[in-house]
Tab-separated table of N, CA, C and O in Angstrom:
chain	number	residue	atom	x	y	z
A	1	UNK	N	12.426	-8.882	-9.306
A	1	UNK	CA	11.151	-9.658	-9.334
A	1	UNK	C	10.175	-8.838	-9.652
A	1	UNK	O	10.065	-8.159	-8.213
A	2	UNK	N	9.324	-9.075	-10.085
A	2	UNK	CA	8.494	-7.860	-10.037
A	2	UNK	C	6.965	-8.515	-10.029
A	2	UNK	O	6.267	-9.225	-10.909
A	3	UNK	N	6.162	-8.626	-8.636
A	3	UNK	CA	5.765	-9.487	-8.299
A	3	UNK	C	4.103	-8.644	-8.101
A	3	UNK	O	3.017	-9.115	-8.821
A	4	UNK	N	3.929	-7.583	-7.395
A	4	UNK	CA	3.046	-7.200	-6.876
A	4	UNK	C	2.048	-6.104	-8.071
A	4	UNK	O	0.769	-6.435	-8.526
A	5	UNK	N	3.164	-5.345	-8.847
A	5	UNK	CA	2.586	-4.803	-10.266
A	5	UNK	C	1.958	-5.968	-11.120
A	5	UNK	O	1.426	-5.596	-11.492
A	6	UNK	N	2.668	-6.859	-11.137
A	6	UNK	CA	2.167	-7.570	-12.358
A	6	UNK	C	0.634	-8.611	-12.378
A	6	UNK	O	-0.179	-8.466	-12.879
A	7	UNK	N	0.673	-8.735	-10.592
A	7	UNK	CA	-0.901	-9.171	-10.186
A	7	UNK	C	-1.594	-7.899	-10.390
A	7	UNK	O	-2.810	-8.367	-10.660
A	8	UNK	N	-1.356	-6.450	-10.464
A	8	UNK	CA	-2.389	-5.960	-10.146
A	8	UNK	C	-2.520	-5.570	-11.389
A	8	UNK	O	-4.022	-5.200	-11.811
A	9	UNK	N	-1.851	-5.489	-12.563
A	9	UNK	CA	-1.912	-5.285	-13.829
A	9	UNK	C	-2.668	-6.350	-14.613
A	9	UNK	O	-3.931	-6.036	-15.411
A	10	UNK	N	-2.850	-7.715	-13.853
A	10	UNK	CA	-3.478	-9.071	-14.303
A	10	UNK	C	-4.898	-8.992	-13.216
A	10	UNK	O	-5.445	-9.920	-12.756
A	11	UNK	N	-5.742	-7.873	-13.058
A	11	UNK	CA	-6.693	-7.679	-11.728
A	11	UNK	C	-8.451	-8.532	-12.031
A	11	UNK	O	-8.535	-9.174	-11.091
A	12	UNK	N	-8.691	-8.420	-13.168
A	12	UNK	CA	-9.847	-9.080	-13.490
A	12	UNK	C	-9.382	-10.430	-13.220
A	12	UNK	O	-10.408	-11.101	-12.905
A	13	UNK	N	-8.261	-11.352	-14.330
A	13	UNK	CA	-7.961	-12.998	-14.094
A	13	UNK	C	-7.900	-13.268	-12.900
A	13	UNK	O	-8.230	-14.336	-12.184
A	14	UNK	N	-7.326	-12.231	-12.163
A	14	UNK	CA	-6.766	-12.810	-10.381
A	14	UNK	C	-7.857	-12.520	-9.802
A	14	UNK	O	-8.296	-13.521	-9.126
A	15	UNK	N	-8.372	-11.934	-9.934
A	15	UNK	CA	-10.343	-11.903	-8.829
A	15	UNK	C	-10.469	-13.030	-9.129
A	15	UNK	O	-11.321	-13.774	-8.552
A	16	UNK	N	-11.304	-12.977	-10.620
A	16	UNK	CA	-11.761	-14.430	-11.043
A	16	UNK	C	-11.305	-15.637	-10.461
A	16	UNK	O	-12.236	-16.454	-9.731
A	17	UNK	N	-9.982	-15.594	-10.843
A	17	UNK	CA	-9.250	-17.207	-10.343
A	17	UNK	C	-9.300	-17.447	-8.897
A	17	UNK	O	-9.217	-17.756	-8.328
A	18	UNK	N	-9.147	-16.277	-7.978
A	18	UNK	CA	-8.896	-15.835	-6.493
A	18	UNK	C	-10.301	-16.335	-6.084
A	18	UNK	O	-10.599	-16.940	-5.034
A	19	UNK	N	-11.389	-15.854	-6.532
A	19	UNK	CA	-12.725	-16.474	-6.117
A	19	UNK	C	-12.890	-17.928	-6.219
A	19	UNK	O	-13.191	-18.926	-5.251
A	20	UNK	N	-12.642	-18.494	-7.100
A	20	UNK	CA	-12.463	-19.723	-7.318
A	20	UNK	C	-11.580	-20.676	-6.391
A	20	UNK	O	-11.583	-21.862	-6.095
A	21	UNK	N	-10.424	-20.002	-6.451
A	21	UNK	CA	-9.044	-20.547	-6.007
A	21	UNK	C	-9.981	-21.061	-4.114
A	21	UNK	O	-9.513	-21.760	-3.465
A	22	UNK	N	-10.570	-19.802	-3.562
A	22	UNK	CA	-10.580	-19.621	-2.176
A	22	UNK	C	-12.201	-20.333	-1.346
A	22	UNK	O	-11.867	-21.457	-0.918
A	23	UNK	N	-12.911	-20.604	-2.609
A	23	UNK	CA	-13.660	-21.675	-2.822
A	23	UNK	C	-13.150	-23.205	-2.293
A	23	UNK	O	-13.508	-23.814	-1.589
A	24	UNK	N	-12.547	-23.370	-3.360
A	24	UNK	CA	-11.419	-24.855	-3.852
A	24	UNK	C	-10.924	-25.062	-2.549
A	24	UNK	O	-10.931	-26.094	-1.907
A	25	UNK	N	-9.884	-24.239	-1.541
A	25	UNK	CA	-8.938	-24.095	-0.908
A	25	UNK	C	-10.757	-24.369	0.688
A	25	UNK	O	-9.867	-24.961	1.709
A	26	UNK	N	-11.218	-23.488	0.609
A	26	UNK	CA	-12.062	-23.680	2.192
A	26	UNK	C	-13.063	-25.261	2.195
A	26	UNK	O	-12.548	-25.429	3.042
A	27	UNK	N	-12.847	-25.930	0.838
A	27	UNK	CA	-13.522	-27.175	0.688
A	27	UNK	C	-12.529	-28.576	1.290
A	27	UNK	O	-12.925	-28.740	2.279
A	28	UNK	N	-10.937	-27.752	0.548
A	28	UNK	CA	-10.109	-28.627	1.070
A	28	UNK	C	-9.558	-28.367	2.596
A	28	UNK	O	-9.443	-29.282	3.019
A	29	UNK	N	-9.953	-27.549	3.109
A	29	UNK	CA	-9.963	-26.611	4.622
A	29	UNK	C	-10.529	-27.679	5.217
A	29	UNK	O	-10.376	-28.460	6.387
A	30	UNK	N	-12.000	-27.756	4.571
A	30	UNK	CA	-13.054	-28.210	5.698
A	30	UNK	C	-12.602	-29.878	5.705
A	30	UNK	O	-13.298	-30.554	6.857
A	31	UNK	N	-12.292	-30.324	4.645
A	31	UNK	CA	-11.435	-31.803	5.200
A	31	UNK	C	-10.776	-32.384	5.587
A	31	UNK	O	-10.793	-33.479	6.023
A	32	UNK	N	-9.607	-31.318	5.728
A	32	UNK	CA	-8.207	-31.459	6.198
A	32	UNK	C	-8.125	-31.411	7.453
A	32	UNK	O	-7.144	-31.832	8.645
A	33	UNK	N	-9.444	-30.296	7.819
A	33	UNK	CA	-9.312	-29.641	9.707
A	33	UNK	C	-8.810	-28.601	9.412
A	33	UNK	O	-7.895	-28.171	8.625
A	34	UNK	N	-9.332	-27.419	10.086
A	34	UNK	CA	-8.629	-25.990	10.280
A	34	UNK	C	-7.783	-25.832	11.405
A	34	UNK	O	-8.509	-25.943	12.546
A	35	UNK	N	-6.471	-26.014	11.268
A	35	UNK	CA	-5.533	-25.545	12.616
A	35	UNK	C	-5.052	-25.268	12.140
A	35	UNK	O	-4.664	-24.354	10.661
A	36	UNK	N	-3.595	-24.089	12.555
A	36	UNK	CA	-2.746	-23.065	12.080
A	36	UNK	C	-1.473	-23.560	11.181
A	36	UNK	O	-1.609	-22.757	10.036
A	37	UNK	N	-1.486	-24.905	10.745
A	37	UNK	CA	-0.555	-24.961	9.750
A	37	UNK	C	-1.621	-25.231	8.537
A	37	UNK	O	-1.181	-24.802	7.203
A	38	UNK	N	-2.687	-26.023	8.474
A	38	UNK	CA	-3.422	-25.995	7.031
A	38	UNK	C	-3.829	-24.589	6.447
A	38	UNK	O	-3.715	-24.218	5.811
A	39	UNK	N	-4.422	-23.957	7.264
A	39	UNK	CA	-4.286	-22.397	7.367
A	39	UNK	C	-3.779	-21.785	6.455
A	39	UNK	O	-3.978	-21.118	5.518
A	40	UNK	N	-2.473	-21.762	6.582
A	40	UNK	CA	-0.904	-21.242	6.569
A	40	UNK	C	-0.717	-21.982	5.262
A	40	UNK	O	-0.465	-21.204	4.420
A	41	UNK	N	-0.972	-23.249	5.223
A	41	UNK	CA	-0.489	-23.837	3.840
A	41	UNK	C	-1.689	-23.029	2.924
A	41	UNK	O	-1.479	-23.020	1.471
A	42	UNK	N	-2.861	-23.511	3.262
A	42	UNK	CA	-3.771	-22.199	2.281
A	42	UNK	C	-3.565	-21.198	1.631
A	42	UNK	O	-3.573	-20.718	0.376
A	43	UNK	N	-3.087	-20.685	2.647
A	43	UNK	CA	-3.305	-18.928	2.221
A	43	UNK	C	-2.103	-19.085	1.474
A	43	UNK	O	-1.877	-17.963	0.387
A	44	UNK	N	-0.408	-19.997	1.196
A	44	UNK	CA	0.201	-19.824	0.496
A	44	UNK	C	0.024	-20.326	-0.768
A	44	UNK	O	0.910	-20.020	-1.275
A	45	UNK	N	-0.693	-21.497	-0.333
A	45	UNK	CA	-1.281	-22.100	-2.090
A	45	UNK	C	-1.958	-21.088	-2.542
A	45	UNK	O	-1.327	-20.943	-4.056
A	46	UNK	N	-2.515	-20.447	-2.250
A	46	UNK	CA	-4.052	-19.218	-2.603
A	46	UNK	C	-2.602	-18.109	-3.607
A	46	UNK	O	-2.956	-17.826	-4.363
A	47	UNK	N	-1.674	-17.692	-2.677
A	47	UNK	CA	-1.121	-16.746	-3.572
A	47	UNK	C	-0.054	-17.270	-4.346
A	47	UNK	O	-0.270	-16.081	-5.488
A	48	UNK	N	0.242	-18.249	-4.195
A	48	UNK	CA	1.181	-19.211	-4.984
A	48	UNK	C	0.555	-19.415	-6.546
A	48	UNK	O	0.734	-18.795	-7.518
A	49	UNK	N	-0.683	-19.429	-6.445
A	49	UNK	CA	-1.624	-19.426	-7.291
A	49	UNK	C	-1.639	-18.310	-8.097
A	49	UNK	O	-2.057	-18.357	-9.628
A	50	UNK	N	-2.175	-17.177	-6.949
A	50	UNK	CA	-2.670	-15.908	-8.024
A	50	UNK	C	-1.458	-15.581	-8.900
A	50	UNK	O	-1.936	-15.007	-9.455
A	51	UNK	N	-0.009	-15.371	-8.394
A	51	UNK	CA	0.907	-15.045	-8.592
A	51	UNK	C	1.349	-15.983	-9.949
A	51	UNK	O	1.797	-15.198	-11.161
A	52	UNK	N	1.336	-16.841	-9.813
A	52	UNK	CA	1.041	-17.993	-11.058
A	52	UNK	C	0.614	-17.355	-12.349
A	52	UNK	O	0.522	-17.295	-13.147
A	53	UNK	N	-0.732	-17.438	-11.642
A	53	UNK	CA	-1.818	-17.042	-12.880
A	53	UNK	C	-1.440	-15.633	-13.251
A	53	UNK	O	-2.061	-15.482	-14.261
A	54	UNK	N	-0.944	-14.457	-12.893
A	54	UNK	CA	-1.031	-13.132	-13.413
A	54	UNK	C	0.625	-13.844	-13.924
A	54	UNK	O	0.049	-13.150	-15.075
A	55	UNK	N	1.582	-13.818	-13.772
A	55	UNK	CA	2.211	-13.879	-14.614
A	55	UNK	C	2.399	-15.095	-16.142
A	55	UNK	O	2.870	-14.289	-17.063
A	56	UNK	N	1.475	-15.490	-16.007
A	56	UNK	CA	1.254	-16.623	-17.340
A	56	UNK	C	0.137	-16.030	-17.865
A	56	UNK	O	0.608	-16.060	-18.747
A	57	UNK	N	-0.761	-14.976	-17.432
A	57	UNK	CA	-1.465	-14.386	-17.930
A	57	UNK	C	-0.703	-13.458	-18.741
A	57	UNK	O	-0.993	-12.933	-20.330
A	58	UNK	N	-0.149	-12.587	-18.343
A	58	UNK	CA	0.871	-11.334	-18.418
A	58	UNK	C	1.893	-11.808	-19.789
A	58	UNK	O	2.097	-11.569	-20.725
A	59	UNK	N	2.314	-13.103	-19.574
A	59	UNK	CA	3.422	-13.830	-20.630
A	59	UNK	C	2.396	-14.364	-22.000
A	59	UNK	O	2.766	-13.800	-23.250
A	60	UNK	N	1.286	-14.667	-21.597
A	60	UNK	CA	0.214	-15.426	-22.898
A	60	UNK	C	-0.224	-13.909	-23.345
A	60	UNK	O	0.395	-13.695	-24.961
A	61	UNK	N	-0.221	-12.991	-22.805
A	61	UNK	CA	-0.640	-11.711	-23.953
A	61	UNK	C	0.966	-11.262	-24.628
A	61	UNK	O	0.303	-10.785	-25.408
A	62	UNK	N	1.971	-11.383	-23.926
A	62	UNK	CA	2.633	-10.690	-24.631
A	62	UNK	C	3.522	-11.708	-25.512
A	62	UNK	O	3.946	-11.221	-26.775
A	63	UNK	N	2.854	-12.726	-25.845
A	63	UNK	CA	3.358	-13.585	-27.042
A	63	UNK	C	2.566	-13.327	-27.939
A	63	UNK	O	2.575	-13.467	-29.165
A	64	UNK	N	1.556	-13.261	-27.503
A	64	UNK	CA	0.004	-13.015	-28.604
A	64	UNK	C	0.524	-11.747	-28.829
A	64	UNK	O	-0.331	-11.331	-30.357
A	65	UNK	N	0.887	-11.222	-28.518
A	65	UNK	CA	0.618	-9.427	-29.180
A	65	UNK	C	2.366	-9.375	-29.917
A	65	UNK	O	2.396	-8.532	-31.302
A	66	UNK	N	3.286	-10.156	-30.204
A	66	UNK	CA	4.388	-10.523	-30.993
A	66	UNK	C	3.965	-11.359	-32.493
A	66	UNK	O	2.908	-12.270	-32.295
A	67	UNK	N	3.673	-10.410	-33.421
A	67	UNK	CA	3.598	-11.336	-34.771
A	67	UNK	C	4.484	-12.185	-35.381
A	67	UNK	O	5.745	-11.851	-35.246
A	68	UNK	N	4.257	-13.528	-35.553
A	68	UNK	CA	5.186	-14.460	-35.497
A	68	UNK	C	5.145	-14.713	-37.132
A	68	UNK	O	3.865	-14.574	-37.747
A	69	UNK	N	6.248	-14.279	-37.745
A	69	UNK	CA	6.277	-14.531	-39.585
A	69	UNK	C	6.988	-15.650	-39.624
A	69	UNK	O	8.350	-16.215	-39.210
A	70	UNK	N	6.810	-16.348	-40.784
A	70	UNK	CA	8.037	-17.589	-41.077
A	70	UNK	C	8.123	-17.355	-42.117
A	70	UNK	O	8.246	-16.286	-43.278
A	71	UNK	N	9.919	-17.862	-42.311
A	71	UNK	CA	10.878	-17.398	-43.151
A	71	UNK	C	10.559	-17.921	-44.506
A	71	UNK	O	10.236	-19.128	-44.161
A	72	UNK	N	10.468	-17.211	-45.364
A	72	UNK	CA	10.361	-17.976	-46.585
A	72	UNK	C	11.769	-18.552	-47.488
A	72	UNK	O	12.401	-17.753	-47.212
A	73	UNK	N	11.539	-19.664	-48.008
A	73	UNK	CA	13.144	-20.142	-48.405
A	73	UNK	C	13.237	-19.629	-49.425
A	73	UNK	O	12.582	-19.208	-50.686
A	74	UNK	N	14.422	-19.081	-49.527
A	74	UNK	CA	15.063	-18.119	-50.821
A	74	UNK	C	15.571	-19.111	-51.671
A	74	UNK	O	17.154	-20.105	-52.003
A	75	UNK	N	14.809	-19.185	-53.254
A	75	UNK	CA	15.296	-20.339	-54.355
A	75	UNK	C	16.321	-19.373	-55.330
A	75	UNK	O	15.916	-17.872	-55.308
A	76	UNK	N	17.424	-19.904	-55.851
A	76	UNK	CA	18.108	-19.322	-57.013
A	76	UNK	C	17.290	-18.846	-57.929
A	76	UNK	O	16.443	-18.908	-58.339
């Protein structure tokens, strides 16, 4: 499974989403309290979100690049 290279290939989107995600997770930590467990959970959630976004954007770009053509019915 190629995780790190895929995140690097989608660096701009990952950066933007990571900035927003860090702010949101910071707010969540402010409300939940900052201890070892919540910080570790927030970090793991952030990693998962960034990896998911990178793979989702890569998949979206690959689907957009494929030309979809409808098959015409053949009439005798």
